Amino acid sequence: MDIRFGIGYDVHQLTEGRKLILGGVDIPHSLGLDGHSDADVLLHAIKDALLGAAGMGDIGKLFPDTDMTYKGASSIWLLEQVWQRLTEKGWRVNNIDATIAAQKPKLAPFIPTMKQNIAQTLRISPERVNVKATTTEGLGFVGRQEGISSYAIASLINDAN
């Protein structure tokens, strides 16, 4: 049995005229995240953690922003693509732990749906997914509400190794 861990990080700038989507949830807010896909920083960090644990690169390599196929793509759909690639190599997701850093809006009411979306896509129990939200107490680009960032750790198991 092979057990591996990976870490992911992502950040996107807040901007007008875009939806704020985190964990596959459309969150009411006056600003959204700018990016090539739907700019879901939580799912981007999770995908990078999963790919890192499997030694399969990162989302920039897998879904380059120069490829118009991924323009405006749903990050839930992209997470599904990562899951498929992992399972093809014999990996299964053990757990996810992630943190979103955002000054506003308050995210606590949306976290249960985020967890459910992630768990369903990765075919694991919601108890194996942990999502937290924090502010930066007004410090840095997050505190100035210029952007939102996310960190994630994932563990994978491969029973064949």
Coordinates of N, CA and C in Angstrom, one line a residue:
M1 N 0.8 -1.2 0.0 CA 0.0 0.0 0.0 C 0.9 1.2 0.0
D2 N 0.5 2.2 -0.8 CA 1.3 3.5 -1.0 C 0.4 4.6 -0.5
I3 N 0.8 5.4 0.5 CA 0.1 6.5 1.0 C 0.9 7.8 0.7
R4 N 0.3 8.8 0.1 CA 1.0 10.0 -0.3 C 0.2 11.2 0.1
F5 N 0.9 12.3 0.3 CA 0.3 13.6 0.7 C 0.7 14.7 -0.3
G6 N -0.2 15.6 -0.6 CA 0.2 16.7 -1.5 C -0.4 18.0 -0.9
I7 N 0.2 19.1 -1.3 CA -0.3 20.4 -0.8 C -0.6 21.3 -2.0
G8 N -1.6 22.1 -2.0 CA -2.0 23.0 -3.0 C -2.3 24.4 -2.5
Y9 N -2.0 25.3 -3.4 CA -2.3 26.8 -3.1 C -2.8 27.4 -4.3
D10 N -3.7 28.3 -4.1 CA -4.2 29.1 -5.3 C -4.7 30.5 -4.8
V11 N -4.6 31.5 -5.7 CA -5.1 32.8 -5.4 C -5.6 33.4 -6.7
H12 N -6.7 34.2 -6.5 CA -7.2 34.9 -7.7 C -7.7 36.3 -7.2
Q13 N -7.6 37.2 -8.1 CA -8.0 38.6 -7.8 C -9.5 38.7 -7.8
L14 N -10.0 39.5 -6.9 CA -11.4 39.9 -6.9 C -11.7 41.0 -7.9
T15 N -12.8 40.9 -8.7 CA -13.1 41.9 -9.7 C -14.6 42.0 -9.9
E16 N -15.0 43.1 -10.5 CA -16.4 43.2 -10.7 C -16.8 42.4 -12.0
G17 N -18.1 42.1 -12.1 CA -18.6 41.4 -13.3 C -18.3 40.0 -13.4
R18 N -17.9 39.3 -12.3 CA -17.7 37.9 -12.3 C -18.4 37.3 -11.1
K19 N -18.8 36.0 -11.2 CA -19.4 35.3 -10.1 C -18.4 34.9 -9.1
L20 N -18.7 34.8 -7.8 CA -17.9 34.3 -6.8 C -18.3 32.8 -6.6
I21 N -17.4 31.9 -7.0 CA -17.7 30.5 -6.9 C -16.6 29.9 -6.1
L22 N -17.0 29.2 -5.0 CA -16.0 28.6 -4.1 C -16.6 27.2 -3.8
G23 N -15.8 26.2 -4.0 CA -16.3 24.8 -3.7 C -17.5 24.4 -4.6
G24 N -17.6 25.0 -5.7 CA -18.7 24.7 -6.6 C -20.0 25.4 -6.2
V25 N -19.9 26.4 -5.3 CA -21.1 27.1 -4.8 C -21.0 28.5 -5.3
D26 N -22.1 29.0 -5.9 CA -22.2 30.4 -6.3 C -22.6 31.2 -5.1
I27 N -21.7 32.0 -4.6 CA -21.9 32.8 -3.4 C -22.3 34.2 -3.7
P28 N -23.4 34.7 -3.2 CA -23.8 36.1 -3.4 C -22.7 37.1 -2.9
H29 N -22.2 37.9 -3.8 CA -21.2 38.9 -3.4 C -21.1 39.9 -4.6
S30 N -20.7 41.1 -4.3 CA -20.6 42.1 -5.3 C -19.4 41.9 -6.2
L31 N -18.4 41.1 -5.8 CA -17.2 40.8 -6.6 C -17.1 39.3 -6.8
G32 N -16.4 39.0 -7.9 CA -16.1 37.6 -8.2 C -14.6 37.4 -8.4
L33 N -14.2 36.2 -8.7 CA -12.8 36.0 -8.9 C -12.5 35.9 -10.4
D34 N -11.4 36.6 -10.7 CA -10.9 36.7 -12.1 C -10.1 35.4 -12.5
G35 N -10.3 34.9 -13.6 CA -9.5 33.7 -14.0 C -9.9 33.1 -15.3
H36 N -9.2 32.2 -15.9 CA -9.5 31.6 -17.2 C -10.7 30.7 -17.1
S37 N -10.8 29.9 -16.0 CA -11.9 29.0 -15.7 C -12.9 29.9 -14.8
D38 N -13.7 29.2 -14.0 CA -14.5 29.9 -13.1 C -13.8 30.5 -11.9
A39 N -12.5 30.2 -11.8 CA -11.5 30.8 -10.8 C -11.9 30.4 -9.4
D40 N -12.4 29.2 -9.2 CA -12.7 28.7 -7.9 C -11.4 28.3 -7.2
V41 N -10.9 29.2 -6.3 CA -9.6 29.0 -5.7 C -9.6 27.8 -4.8
L42 N -10.7 27.5 -4.1 CA -10.7 26.3 -3.3 C -10.5 25.0 -4.1
L43 N -11.2 24.9 -5.1 CA -11.1 23.6 -5.9 C -9.8 23.6 -6.7
H44 N -9.2 24.8 -7.1 CA -7.9 24.8 -7.7 C -6.8 24.3 -6.7
A45 N -6.9 24.8 -5.5 CA -5.9 24.3 -4.5 C -6.1 22.8 -4.2
I46 N -7.3 22.3 -4.2 CA -7.5 20.9 -3.9 C -7.0 20.1 -5.1
K47 N -7.2 20.5 -6.3 CA -6.7 19.8 -7.5 C -5.2 19.7 -7.5
D48 N -4.6 20.8 -7.2 CA -3.1 20.8 -7.1 C -2.6 19.9 -6.0
A49 N -3.3 19.9 -4.9 CA -2.9 19.0 -3.8 C -3.0 17.5 -4.2
L50 N -4.1 17.2 -4.9 CA -4.3 15.8 -5.4 C -3.2 15.4 -6.4
L51 N -3.0 16.3 -7.4 CA -2.0 16.0 -8.4 C -0.6 16.0 -7.8
G52 N -0.3 16.8 -6.9 CA 1.0 16.8 -6.2 C 1.2 15.5 -5.5
A53 N 0.2 15.0 -4.8 CA 0.3 13.7 -4.0 C 0.6 12.6 -5.0
A54 N 0.0 12.6 -6.2 CA 0.2 11.5 -7.1 C 1.4 11.7 -8.0
G55 N 2.1 12.9 -7.9 CA 3.3 13.1 -8.7 C 2.9 13.4 -10.1
M56 N 1.7 14.0 -10.3 CA 1.2 14.2 -11.7 C 1.2 15.7 -12.1
G57 N 2.1 16.5 -11.6 CA 2.2 17.9 -12.0 C 1.2 18.8 -11.3
D58 N 0.7 19.7 -12.0 CA -0.3 20.7 -11.4 C -1.4 21.0 -12.4
I59 N -2.3 21.9 -12.0 CA -3.4 22.2 -12.9 C -3.0 23.0 -14.1
G60 N -2.0 23.8 -13.9 CA -1.5 24.6 -15.1 C -0.9 23.7 -16.2
K61 N -0.3 22.6 -15.8 CA 0.2 21.7 -16.8 C -1.0 20.9 -17.4
L62 N -1.9 20.5 -16.6 CA -3.1 19.7 -17.1 C -4.1 20.5 -17.8
F63 N -4.4 21.7 -17.3 CA -5.4 22.5 -17.9 C -4.9 23.9 -18.2
P64 N -4.0 24.1 -19.2 CA -3.3 25.4 -19.4 C -4.3 26.5 -19.8
D65 N -4.0 27.7 -19.3 CA -4.9 28.8 -19.6 C -4.7 29.3 -21.0
T66 N -3.8 28.7 -21.8 CA -3.7 29.0 -23.2 C -4.6 28.1 -24.0
D67 N -5.3 27.1 -23.4 CA -6.2 26.2 -24.1 C -7.6 26.7 -23.9
M68 N -8.3 27.1 -25.0 CA -9.6 27.7 -24.9 C -10.7 26.6 -24.5
T69 N -10.3 25.4 -24.5 CA -11.2 24.3 -24.0 C -11.6 24.6 -22.6
Y70 N -10.7 25.2 -21.8 CA -11.0 25.4 -20.4 C -11.5 26.8 -20.0
K71 N -11.7 27.7 -21.0 CA -12.1 29.0 -20.8 C -13.5 29.0 -20.2
G72 N -13.7 29.5 -19.0 CA -14.9 29.5 -18.3 C -15.4 28.2 -17.7
A73 N -14.5 27.2 -17.7 CA -14.8 25.8 -17.3 C -15.2 25.8 -15.8
S74 N -16.1 24.9 -15.5 CA -16.5 24.7 -14.1 C -15.4 23.9 -13.4
S75 N -15.0 24.4 -12.3 CA -13.9 23.8 -11.5 C -14.4 22.4 -10.9
I76 N -15.7 22.2 -10.7 CA -16.2 20.9 -10.4 C -15.9 19.9 -11.5
W77 N -16.2 20.3 -12.7 CA -15.9 19.5 -13.9 C -14.4 19.2 -14.0
L78 N -13.6 20.2 -13.7 CA -12.1 20.0 -13.8 C -11.7 19.0 -12.6
L79 N -12.3 19.2 -11.5 CA -12.0 18.2 -10.4 C -12.3 16.8 -10.8
E80 N -13.4 16.7 -11.5 CA -13.8 15.3 -12.0 C -12.8 14.8 -12.9
Q81 N -12.2 15.6 -13.8 CA -11.2 15.2 -14.7 C -9.9 14.7 -13.9
V82 N -9.6 15.5 -12.8 CA -8.4 15.1 -12.0 C -8.7 13.7 -11.4
W83 N -9.9 13.6 -10.8 CA -10.3 12.3 -10.1 C -10.2 11.1 -11.1
Q84 N -10.6 11.3 -12.4 CA -10.5 10.3 -13.4 C -9.1 9.9 -13.6
R85 N -8.2 10.9 -13.8 CA -6.8 10.6 -14.0 C -6.2 9.8 -12.8
L86 N -6.6 10.2 -11.6 CA -6.0 9.6 -10.4 C -6.5 8.1 -10.4
T87 N -7.7 7.9 -10.6 CA -8.2 6.5 -10.5 C -7.6 5.6 -11.6
E88 N -7.4 6.2 -12.8 CA -6.7 5.4 -13.9 C -5.3 4.9 -13.4
K89 N -4.7 5.7 -12.5 CA -3.4 5.3 -12.0 C -3.5 4.5 -10.7
G90 N -4.7 4.1 -10.3 CA -4.9 3.3 -9.1 C -5.0 4.0 -7.8
W91 N -5.1 5.4 -7.9 CA -5.2 6.2 -6.6 C -6.6 6.3 -6.2
R92 N -6.9 6.4 -4.9 CA -8.2 6.8 -4.3 C -7.9 7.9 -3.3
V93 N -8.8 8.8 -3.2 CA -8.7 9.9 -2.3 C -9.0 9.4 -0.9
N94 N -8.1 9.7 0.1 CA -8.3 9.3 1.5 C -9.0 10.5 2.2
N95 N -8.4 11.7 2.1 CA -9.1 12.9 2.7 C -8.5 14.2 2.1
I96 N -9.3 15.2 2.4 CA -8.9 16.6 2.0 C -9.1 17.5 3.2
D97 N -8.2 18.4 3.4 CA -8.3 19.5 4.4 C -7.9 20.8 3.7
A98 N -8.8 21.7 3.7 CA -8.6 23.0 3.0 C -9.0 24.2 3.8
T99 N -8.4 25.3 3.5 CA -8.7 26.6 4.1 C -8.8 27.6 3.1
I100 N -9.9 28.4 3.2 CA -10.1 29.6 2.3 C -9.8 30.8 3.1
A101 N -9.0 31.7 2.6 CA -8.7 33.0 3.2 C -9.4 34.1 2.4
A102 N -10.5 34.7 3.1 CA -11.3 35.7 2.4 C -11.7 36.7 3.5
Q103 N -11.6 38.0 3.3 CA -12.0 39.0 4.3 C -13.6 39.0 4.3
K104 N -14.1 39.0 3.1 CA -15.6 39.0 2.9 C -15.9 38.2 1.6
P105 N -17.0 37.7 1.5 CA -18.1 37.6 2.5 C -17.9 36.5 3.5
K106 N -18.8 36.4 4.5 CA -18.7 35.3 5.5 C -19.1 34.0 4.7
L107 N -18.3 33.0 4.9 CA -18.5 31.7 4.1 C -19.1 30.6 4.9
A108 N -19.1 30.7 6.2 CA -19.6 29.6 7.0 C -20.9 29.0 6.5
P109 N -21.9 29.8 6.1 CA -23.2 29.1 5.7 C -23.1 28.3 4.4
F110 N -22.0 28.5 3.7 CA -21.8 27.8 2.4 C -20.9 26.5 2.5
I111 N -20.2 26.4 3.6 CA -19.2 25.3 3.7 C -19.9 23.9 3.7
P112 N -21.0 23.6 4.3 CA -21.6 22.3 4.1 C -21.8 21.9 2.7
T113 N -22.3 22.8 1.9 CA -22.5 22.5 0.4 C -21.2 22.3 -0.3
M114 N -20.2 23.1 0.0 CA -18.9 23.0 -0.6 C -18.4 21.6 -0.3
K115 N -18.4 21.1 1.0 CA -18.0 19.8 1.4 C -18.7 18.7 0.6
Q116 N -20.0 18.9 0.5 CA -20.8 17.9 -0.2 C -20.4 17.8 -1.7
N117 N -20.2 19.0 -2.3 CA -19.8 19.0 -3.7 C -18.5 18.3 -3.9
I118 N -17.5 18.6 -3.1 CA -16.2 18.0 -3.2 C -16.2 16.5 -2.9
A119 N -16.9 16.1 -1.9 CA -17.0 14.7 -1.6 C -17.7 13.9 -2.7
Q120 N -18.8 14.4 -3.2 CA -19.5 13.7 -4.3 C -18.6 13.6 -5.5
T121 N -17.9 14.6 -5.9 CA -17.0 14.6 -7.1 C -15.9 13.6 -6.9
L122 N -15.4 13.5 -5.7 CA -14.2 12.6 -5.4 C -14.6 11.2 -5.0
R123 N -16.0 11.0 -4.9 CA -16.5 9.7 -4.5 C -16.0 9.3 -3.1
I124 N -16.0 10.2 -2.1 CA -15.7 9.9 -0.8 C -16.8 10.5 0.2
S125 N -16.7 10.0 1.4 CA -17.7 10.5 2.4 C -17.4 12.0 2.7
P126 N -18.5 12.8 2.9 CA -18.3 14.2 3.3 C -17.4 14.3 4.6
E127 N -17.4 13.3 5.5 CA -16.6 13.3 6.7 C -15.1 13.3 6.4
R128 N -14.7 12.9 5.1 CA -13.3 12.9 4.7 C -12.9 14.2 4.1
V129 N -13.8 15.2 4.1 CA -13.5 16.5 3.5 C -13.7 17.5 4.6
N130 N -12.7 18.4 4.8 CA -12.8 19.4 5.8 C -12.5 20.8 5.0
V131 N -13.4 21.7 5.2 CA -13.2 23.0 4.6 C -13.4 24.1 5.7
K132 N -12.4 25.0 5.8 CA -12.5 26.0 6.8 C -12.3 27.4 6.1
A133 N -12.8 28.4 6.7 CA -12.7 29.8 6.2 C -12.1 30.7 7.3
T134 N -11.3 31.6 6.9 CA -10.7 32.5 7.8 C -10.5 33.9 7.1
T135 N -10.3 34.9 7.9 CA -9.9 36.2 7.4 C -8.5 36.4 7.6
T136 N -7.9 37.5 7.2 CA -6.5 37.8 7.5 C -6.5 39.0 8.4
E137 N -7.6 39.3 9.1 CA -7.6 40.4 10.1 C -7.3 41.7 9.4
G138 N -7.7 41.9 8.1 CA -7.4 43.1 7.4 C -6.1 43.3 6.8
L139 N -5.2 42.2 7.0 CA -3.8 42.3 6.5 C -3.7 41.8 5.1
G140 N -2.8 42.4 4.3 CA -2.4 41.9 3.0 C -3.5 42.0 2.0
F141 N -3.3 41.4 0.8 CA -4.2 41.5 -0.3 C -5.6 41.0 0.0
V142 N -5.6 39.9 0.8 CA -6.9 39.3 1.2 C -7.6 40.3 2.2
G143 N -6.9 40.9 3.1 CA -7.5 41.8 4.0 C -8.0 43.1 3.4
R144 N -7.3 43.5 2.3 CA -7.7 44.7 1.5 C -8.8 44.3 0.5
Q145 N -9.3 43.1 0.5 CA -10.3 42.6 -0.4 C -9.9 42.7 -1.8
E146 N -8.7 42.5 -2.1 CA -8.2 42.5 -3.5 C -8.2 41.1 -4.1
G147 N -8.3 40.1 -3.3 CA -8.3 38.7 -3.7 C -8.6 37.7 -2.7
I148 N -8.8 36.5 -3.0 CA -9.0 35.3 -2.1 C -8.0 34.3 -2.4
S149 N -7.6 33.6 -1.4 CA -6.6 32.5 -1.6 C -7.1 31.3 -0.9
S150 N -6.5 30.1 -1.2 CA -6.9 28.9 -0.6 C -5.7 27.9 -0.5
Y151 N -5.7 27.2 0.6 CA -4.6 26.2 0.8 C -5.3 24.8 1.0
A152 N -4.7 23.8 0.5 CA -5.3 22.4 0.6 C -4.2 21.4 0.8
I153 N -4.5 20.4 1.6 CA -3.7 19.2 1.7 C -4.6 18.0 1.4
A154 N -4.0 17.1 0.6 CA -4.8 15.9 0.2 C -3.9 14.6 0.5
S155 N -4.6 13.5 0.9 CA -3.9 12.3 1.0 C -4.5 11.3 0.1
L156 N -3.7 10.5 -0.6 CA -4.1 9.5 -1.5 C -3.6 8.1 -1.1
I157 N -4.3 7.1 -1.5 CA -3.9 5.7 -1.2 C -4.0 4.9 -2.5
N158 N -2.9 4.1 -2.7 CA -2.9 3.2 -3.9 C -2.6 1.8 -3.3
D159 N -3.6 0.9 -3.3 CA -3.5 -0.4 -2.8 C -2.6 -1.3 -3.6
A160 N -2.4 -0.9 -4.9 CA -1.6 -1.8 -5.8 C -0.1 -1.7 -5.6
N161 N 0.3 -0.6 -4.9 CA 1.7 -0.4 -4.7 C 2.2 -1.0 -3.4

